[in-house]
Short mmCIF file of C-alpha atoms in Angstrom, two decimals:
data_model
loop_
_atom_site.label_atom_id
_atom_site.label_comp_id
_atom_site.label_asym_id
_atom_site.label_seq_id
_atom_site.Cartn_x
_atom_site.Cartn_y
_atom_site.Cartn_z
CA MET S 223 118.19 -118.30 -86.48
CA SER S 224 114.59 -118.23 -87.65
CA GLU S 225 113.28 -120.92 -89.82
CA VAL S 226 112.10 -118.97 -93.21
CA THR S 227 108.63 -120.05 -94.24
CA PRO S 228 108.75 -121.67 -97.91
CA VAL S 229 106.93 -120.09 -100.45
CA VAL S 230 104.43 -121.99 -102.40
CA GLU S 231 104.86 -122.17 -106.37
CA PRO S 232 101.87 -120.82 -108.58
CA LEU S 233 99.04 -122.89 -109.41
CA LEU S 234 98.82 -123.45 -113.18
CA LYS S 235 95.88 -123.20 -115.50
CA GLU S 236 95.73 -126.24 -118.23
CA ASP S 237 97.84 -124.03 -120.53
CA GLY S 238 100.47 -123.94 -118.12
CA THR S 239 99.74 -120.11 -117.23
CA PRO S 240 99.54 -119.34 -113.52
CA TYR S 241 96.21 -118.18 -112.47
CA LYS S 242 94.98 -114.64 -111.85
CA ILE S 243 94.05 -114.43 -108.26
CA ALA S 244 92.57 -111.74 -106.36
CA VAL S 245 91.69 -111.56 -102.30
CA LEU S 246 88.05 -109.15 -102.26
CA ILE S 247 87.56 -107.20 -98.78
CA PRO S 248 84.71 -105.18 -98.91
CA THR S 249 85.06 -102.38 -96.02
CA ILE S 250 83.36 -99.08 -94.19
CA ASN S 251 85.39 -97.29 -91.43
CA ASN S 252 87.31 -100.07 -90.30
CA ALA S 253 90.81 -99.02 -90.77
CA ASP S 254 92.36 -100.54 -88.57
CA GLU S 255 91.53 -103.82 -88.48
CA LEU S 256 91.76 -103.84 -92.12
CA ASP S 257 95.46 -103.00 -91.50
CA ILE S 258 95.88 -106.48 -89.55
CA VAL S 259 94.44 -108.37 -92.33
CA LEU S 260 96.22 -106.28 -94.59
CA GLY S 261 99.54 -107.48 -92.79
CA ARG S 262 99.04 -111.15 -92.53
CA LEU S 263 98.06 -111.37 -96.42
CA GLY S 264 101.15 -109.64 -96.87
CA GLN S 265 102.84 -112.90 -95.24
CA GLN S 266 101.37 -115.66 -97.16
CA THR S 267 102.74 -118.53 -98.41
CA TYR S 268 101.16 -118.53 -101.51
CA PRO S 269 102.11 -114.62 -102.67
CA HIS S 270 101.05 -114.95 -106.14
CA PHE S 271 98.09 -112.88 -105.83
CA GLU S 272 96.47 -109.38 -105.66
CA VAL S 273 94.28 -107.13 -102.89
CA VAL S 274 91.25 -105.43 -103.98
CA ILE S 275 89.50 -102.93 -100.99
CA SER S 276 85.45 -101.97 -101.64
CA ASP S 277 85.88 -99.25 -99.74
CA SER S 278 82.09 -97.78 -99.16
CA LYS S 279 83.18 -93.99 -98.84
CA SER S 280 84.84 -94.51 -95.51
CA LYS S 281 85.54 -91.73 -93.52
CA ASP S 282 88.85 -92.79 -91.58
CA HIS S 283 91.93 -93.72 -92.52
CA THR S 284 91.31 -96.98 -95.06
CA LYS S 285 92.83 -95.67 -98.04
CA ASP S 286 95.97 -94.99 -96.54
CA VAL S 287 95.80 -98.38 -94.90
CA CYS S 288 95.26 -99.45 -98.48
CA GLU S 289 98.23 -97.89 -99.98
CA LYS S 290 100.52 -99.04 -97.27
CA HIS S 291 100.27 -102.74 -97.81
CA GLY S 292 99.97 -102.29 -101.48
CA ALA S 293 96.02 -103.23 -101.78
CA THR S 294 94.09 -102.01 -104.59
CA TRP S 295 91.62 -99.09 -103.26
CA ILE S 296 88.28 -98.97 -105.01
CA GLU S 297 85.89 -96.65 -103.77
CA ASP S 298 82.30 -98.10 -103.79
CA PRO S 299 79.25 -95.81 -103.62
CA SER S 300 77.22 -98.67 -102.26
CA ARG S 301 76.37 -99.36 -98.44
CA ASN S 302 75.95 -103.16 -98.22
CA ARG S 303 78.40 -105.85 -98.78
CA ALA S 304 76.77 -107.83 -101.84
CA ASP S 305 76.72 -104.58 -103.52
CA ALA S 306 80.26 -103.53 -102.78
CA CYS S 307 81.86 -106.79 -103.66
CA ASN S 308 79.76 -106.67 -107.09
CA PHE S 309 80.96 -103.11 -107.63
CA ALA S 310 84.55 -104.42 -107.45
CA LEU S 311 83.78 -108.03 -109.16
CA ASN S 312 82.32 -105.87 -112.43
CA GLN S 313 85.95 -104.16 -112.79
CA MET S 314 88.37 -107.00 -112.00
CA ASP S 315 89.46 -109.44 -114.51
CA HIS S 316 90.87 -112.75 -112.09
CA ASP S 317 90.17 -116.28 -112.49
CA LEU S 318 90.15 -117.00 -108.79
CA VAL S 319 88.70 -114.63 -106.47
CA LEU S 320 88.98 -115.46 -102.62
CA PHE S 321 86.67 -113.76 -99.93
CA THR S 322 87.15 -112.38 -96.46
CA ASP S 323 85.96 -109.43 -94.22
CA ASP S 324 88.08 -106.38 -92.84
CA ASP S 325 88.21 -107.97 -89.01
CA THR S 326 89.77 -111.46 -89.49
CA VAL S 327 93.22 -112.37 -89.15
CA PRO S 328 93.77 -114.88 -92.05
CA PRO S 329 96.68 -117.77 -91.07
CA LEU S 330 99.51 -117.65 -93.30
CA GLU S 331 98.64 -120.37 -95.38
CA TRP S 332 94.91 -119.43 -95.89
CA VAL S 333 95.30 -118.40 -99.31
CA ALA S 334 97.29 -121.53 -100.23
CA ASN S 335 95.19 -124.23 -98.71
CA LEU S 336 91.97 -122.34 -100.50
CA VAL S 337 93.85 -122.15 -103.93
CA ARG S 338 95.30 -125.86 -103.95
CA TRP S 339 91.79 -127.32 -104.59
CA PHE S 340 91.37 -125.35 -108.03
CA ASP S 341 93.52 -128.09 -109.63
CA ASN S 342 90.55 -130.00 -109.76
CA PRO S 343 88.01 -129.01 -112.35
CA GLU S 344 84.86 -130.30 -110.74
CA VAL S 345 85.47 -127.53 -108.07
CA GLY S 346 83.52 -124.90 -108.80
CA ALA S 347 84.25 -123.13 -105.17
CA VAL S 348 85.97 -124.44 -101.84
CA GLY S 349 85.65 -122.49 -98.65
CA GLY S 350 86.40 -123.16 -94.43
CA PRO S 351 84.75 -123.11 -91.41
CA ASN S 352 85.11 -119.47 -88.87
CA PHE S 353 85.44 -118.82 -85.06
CA ALA S 354 86.10 -116.01 -83.09
CA PRO S 355 89.98 -115.73 -82.20
CA ASP S 356 90.52 -117.11 -78.92
CA ASP S 357 91.70 -113.29 -77.86
CA ASP S 358 88.52 -112.00 -78.35
CA PRO S 359 86.14 -110.99 -75.34
CA PHE S 360 83.29 -113.37 -73.64
CA GLY S 361 80.42 -111.53 -75.48
CA ALA S 362 81.94 -112.62 -78.85
CA LYS S 363 82.17 -115.98 -78.11
CA CYS S 364 78.43 -115.94 -77.05
CA ALA S 365 78.03 -114.70 -80.74
CA ASP S 366 80.19 -117.44 -82.07
CA VAL S 367 77.78 -119.72 -80.37
CA ALA S 368 74.91 -118.26 -82.27
CA PHE S 369 76.90 -118.33 -85.79
CA CYS S 370 78.38 -121.90 -85.52
CA THR S 371 75.25 -124.06 -83.76
CA ARG S 372 73.28 -125.55 -86.70
CA PHE S 373 70.10 -124.49 -85.38
CA MET S 374 70.84 -120.33 -84.23
CA THR S 375 71.85 -119.91 -87.91
CA ALA S 376 69.09 -121.49 -89.88
CA GLY S 377 71.19 -124.57 -90.49
CA THR S 378 73.89 -122.80 -92.10
CA ARG S 379 76.61 -123.94 -89.80
CA TYR S 380 79.36 -121.33 -90.11
CA GLY S 381 81.39 -123.72 -87.82
CA ALA S 382 80.92 -126.78 -89.82
CA GLN S 383 83.86 -128.87 -89.69
CA PRO S 384 82.76 -132.03 -91.21
CA LYS S 385 85.61 -135.14 -91.48
CA GLY S 386 87.58 -135.29 -94.38
CA GLU S 387 89.92 -133.05 -96.55
CA LEU S 388 87.24 -132.01 -99.04
CA VAL S 389 83.93 -132.14 -98.45
CA PRO S 390 80.90 -131.20 -100.53
CA ILE S 391 79.04 -128.88 -98.97
CA THR S 392 75.69 -126.48 -99.92
CA HIS S 393 76.93 -123.05 -98.31
CA ASN S 394 80.60 -121.86 -97.41
CA PRO S 395 80.58 -118.42 -95.03
CA GLY S 396 81.58 -115.27 -97.49
CA VAL S 397 84.44 -114.78 -95.07
CA ASN S 398 86.30 -117.61 -95.68
CA CYS S 399 86.03 -119.09 -99.64
CA ALA S 400 86.96 -118.79 -103.16
CA HIS S 401 85.16 -118.78 -106.71
CA ARG S 402 85.97 -119.58 -109.80
CA MET S 403 85.63 -115.91 -111.43
CA ALA S 404 83.72 -117.41 -114.84
CA ASN S 405 81.14 -118.94 -112.48
CA LEU S 406 80.43 -115.55 -110.51
CA ARG S 407 79.80 -114.14 -113.96
CA GLU S 408 77.43 -117.04 -115.12
CA VAL S 409 75.34 -116.36 -112.28
CA GLY S 410 75.43 -112.21 -112.36
CA PHE S 411 77.67 -111.85 -108.80
CA PHE S 412 75.99 -111.73 -105.75
CA GLU S 413 72.07 -110.64 -105.50
CA GLU S 414 71.47 -106.82 -105.97
CA GLY S 415 70.72 -105.03 -102.52
CA CYS S 416 70.80 -108.49 -100.36
CA ILE S 417 71.54 -106.97 -97.32
CA GLY S 418 72.21 -110.29 -95.07
CA ALA S 419 72.93 -113.65 -96.16
CA GLU S 420 74.50 -112.90 -99.59
CA ASP S 421 76.78 -115.88 -99.57
CA VAL S 422 73.66 -118.08 -98.94
CA VAL S 423 71.75 -116.76 -101.80
CA LEU S 424 75.46 -117.09 -104.11
CA ASP S 425 75.89 -120.44 -103.09
CA ALA S 426 72.26 -121.14 -104.22
CA LYS S 427 73.00 -119.72 -107.56
CA ILE S 428 75.96 -121.32 -108.11
CA GLN S 429 74.50 -124.86 -107.80
CA ARG S 430 71.61 -123.68 -109.59
CA ALA S 431 74.16 -123.03 -112.16
CA GLY S 432 75.55 -126.38 -111.93
CA HIS S 433 78.68 -126.24 -110.33
CA LYS S 434 80.09 -128.02 -107.08
CA LEU S 435 80.68 -126.29 -103.73
CA PHE S 436 82.99 -127.84 -101.11
CA ILE S 437 84.74 -127.34 -98.00
CA ASP S 438 88.11 -127.70 -96.38
CA PRO S 439 88.05 -128.49 -92.59
CA SER S 440 91.28 -127.90 -91.97
CA ASN S 441 91.07 -124.05 -93.35
CA VAL S 442 89.75 -122.22 -90.58
CA MET S 443 89.62 -118.71 -90.42
CA PRO S 444 89.56 -116.66 -86.92
CA HIS S 445 86.65 -113.72 -87.54
CA ARG S 446 85.73 -111.29 -85.17
CA ARG S 447 82.49 -110.85 -84.01
CA ARG S 448 80.47 -107.92 -83.24
CA ARG S 449 80.43 -107.03 -80.16
CA PRO S 450 77.94 -104.29 -79.32
CA PHE S 451 74.62 -105.52 -79.17
CA LYS S 452 72.80 -102.82 -81.44
CA PRO S 453 75.14 -103.80 -84.11
CA TYR S 454 75.06 -107.50 -83.70
CA MET S 455 70.99 -107.29 -83.48
CA LYS S 456 70.93 -105.38 -86.32
CA GLN S 457 72.83 -107.73 -88.29
CA MET S 458 70.96 -110.67 -87.36
CA ARG S 459 67.34 -109.19 -88.09
CA ASN S 460 69.14 -108.44 -91.62
CA TYR S 461 69.94 -112.13 -92.15
CA GLY S 462 66.58 -113.27 -91.01
CA TYR S 463 64.58 -110.87 -93.26
CA THR S 464 66.71 -111.78 -95.88
CA ARG S 465 66.86 -115.96 -95.70
CA MET S 466 62.86 -115.45 -95.35
CA VAL S 467 62.87 -113.80 -98.87
CA ALA S 468 65.21 -115.96 -99.99
CA ASN S 469 63.00 -119.45 -99.27
CA LYS S 470 60.73 -118.22 -101.73
CA ARG S 471 63.30 -117.96 -104.17
CA TRP S 472 65.28 -120.47 -103.66
CA PRO S 473 63.54 -122.96 -102.00
CA GLU S 474 66.32 -125.34 -101.89
CA ILE S 475 68.20 -123.71 -99.10
CA ALA S 476 64.96 -123.47 -96.73
CA VAL S 477 64.65 -125.75 -93.71
CA TRP S 478 62.78 -125.26 -90.77
CA SER S 479 65.03 -123.54 -88.86
CA HIS S 480 64.63 -120.77 -91.18
CA THR S 481 61.05 -119.76 -89.57
CA ALA S 482 62.94 -119.20 -86.62
CA ILE S 483 65.53 -116.90 -87.80
CA GLY S 484 63.09 -114.63 -89.56
CA PHE S 485 61.52 -113.67 -86.05
CA PHE S 486 64.85 -111.38 -85.73
CA PRO S 487 63.17 -108.38 -87.48
CA TRP S 488 61.07 -108.00 -84.66
#
């Protein structure tokens, strides 16, 4: 007889009511991989949350996949991740918002492992590392190196795994993080029109507002890397351009290696 995974009780606010929680996923034309993500979210040990999909006018069967899994589907008019998230956030009334992408493989305790830290009022946001899944091909693993080493990603370290259970950090990847909605509203959500590094800029704004960010090194999110060369280089180009622009407005996020990432627009 198979062992049943215990369901985690809802996290309560100071007034004794449960936190209203959502997982927000922006997507476009990636229904088959999104189907995997929603299937995993439907098996979470912490089931007390809503899944919200911000769909940038997909031409495939994305809406059908959302209906299959009972996810809230929002048709989004934008064409970048920052604006897609903002379009949905402006319609949401949740207390906590967890972010991930449509090409991840969420562990079944992912939601529980992020939500648990918000019983500490000092936690403004919390995230975790992300790595390519074990079954990703060699080319994707090469991209993993670029995303997860300090110098290739301008010090961002999407694969950072510091020692400790809950460690202060200056940035969490947008594919594996959770924020208090009140803080997101305070800073005006993501920067409008941000075509790359939108999560870096958001975290800079959150910290400027006086809120603390943390990482749970154990809460790893398997995240598939872009395999075709052209889309991957476009992603790097947008990332590099945005980082150079952001350095001028948020100099606290700038390090010397941002200069190197800026060459990607070439």
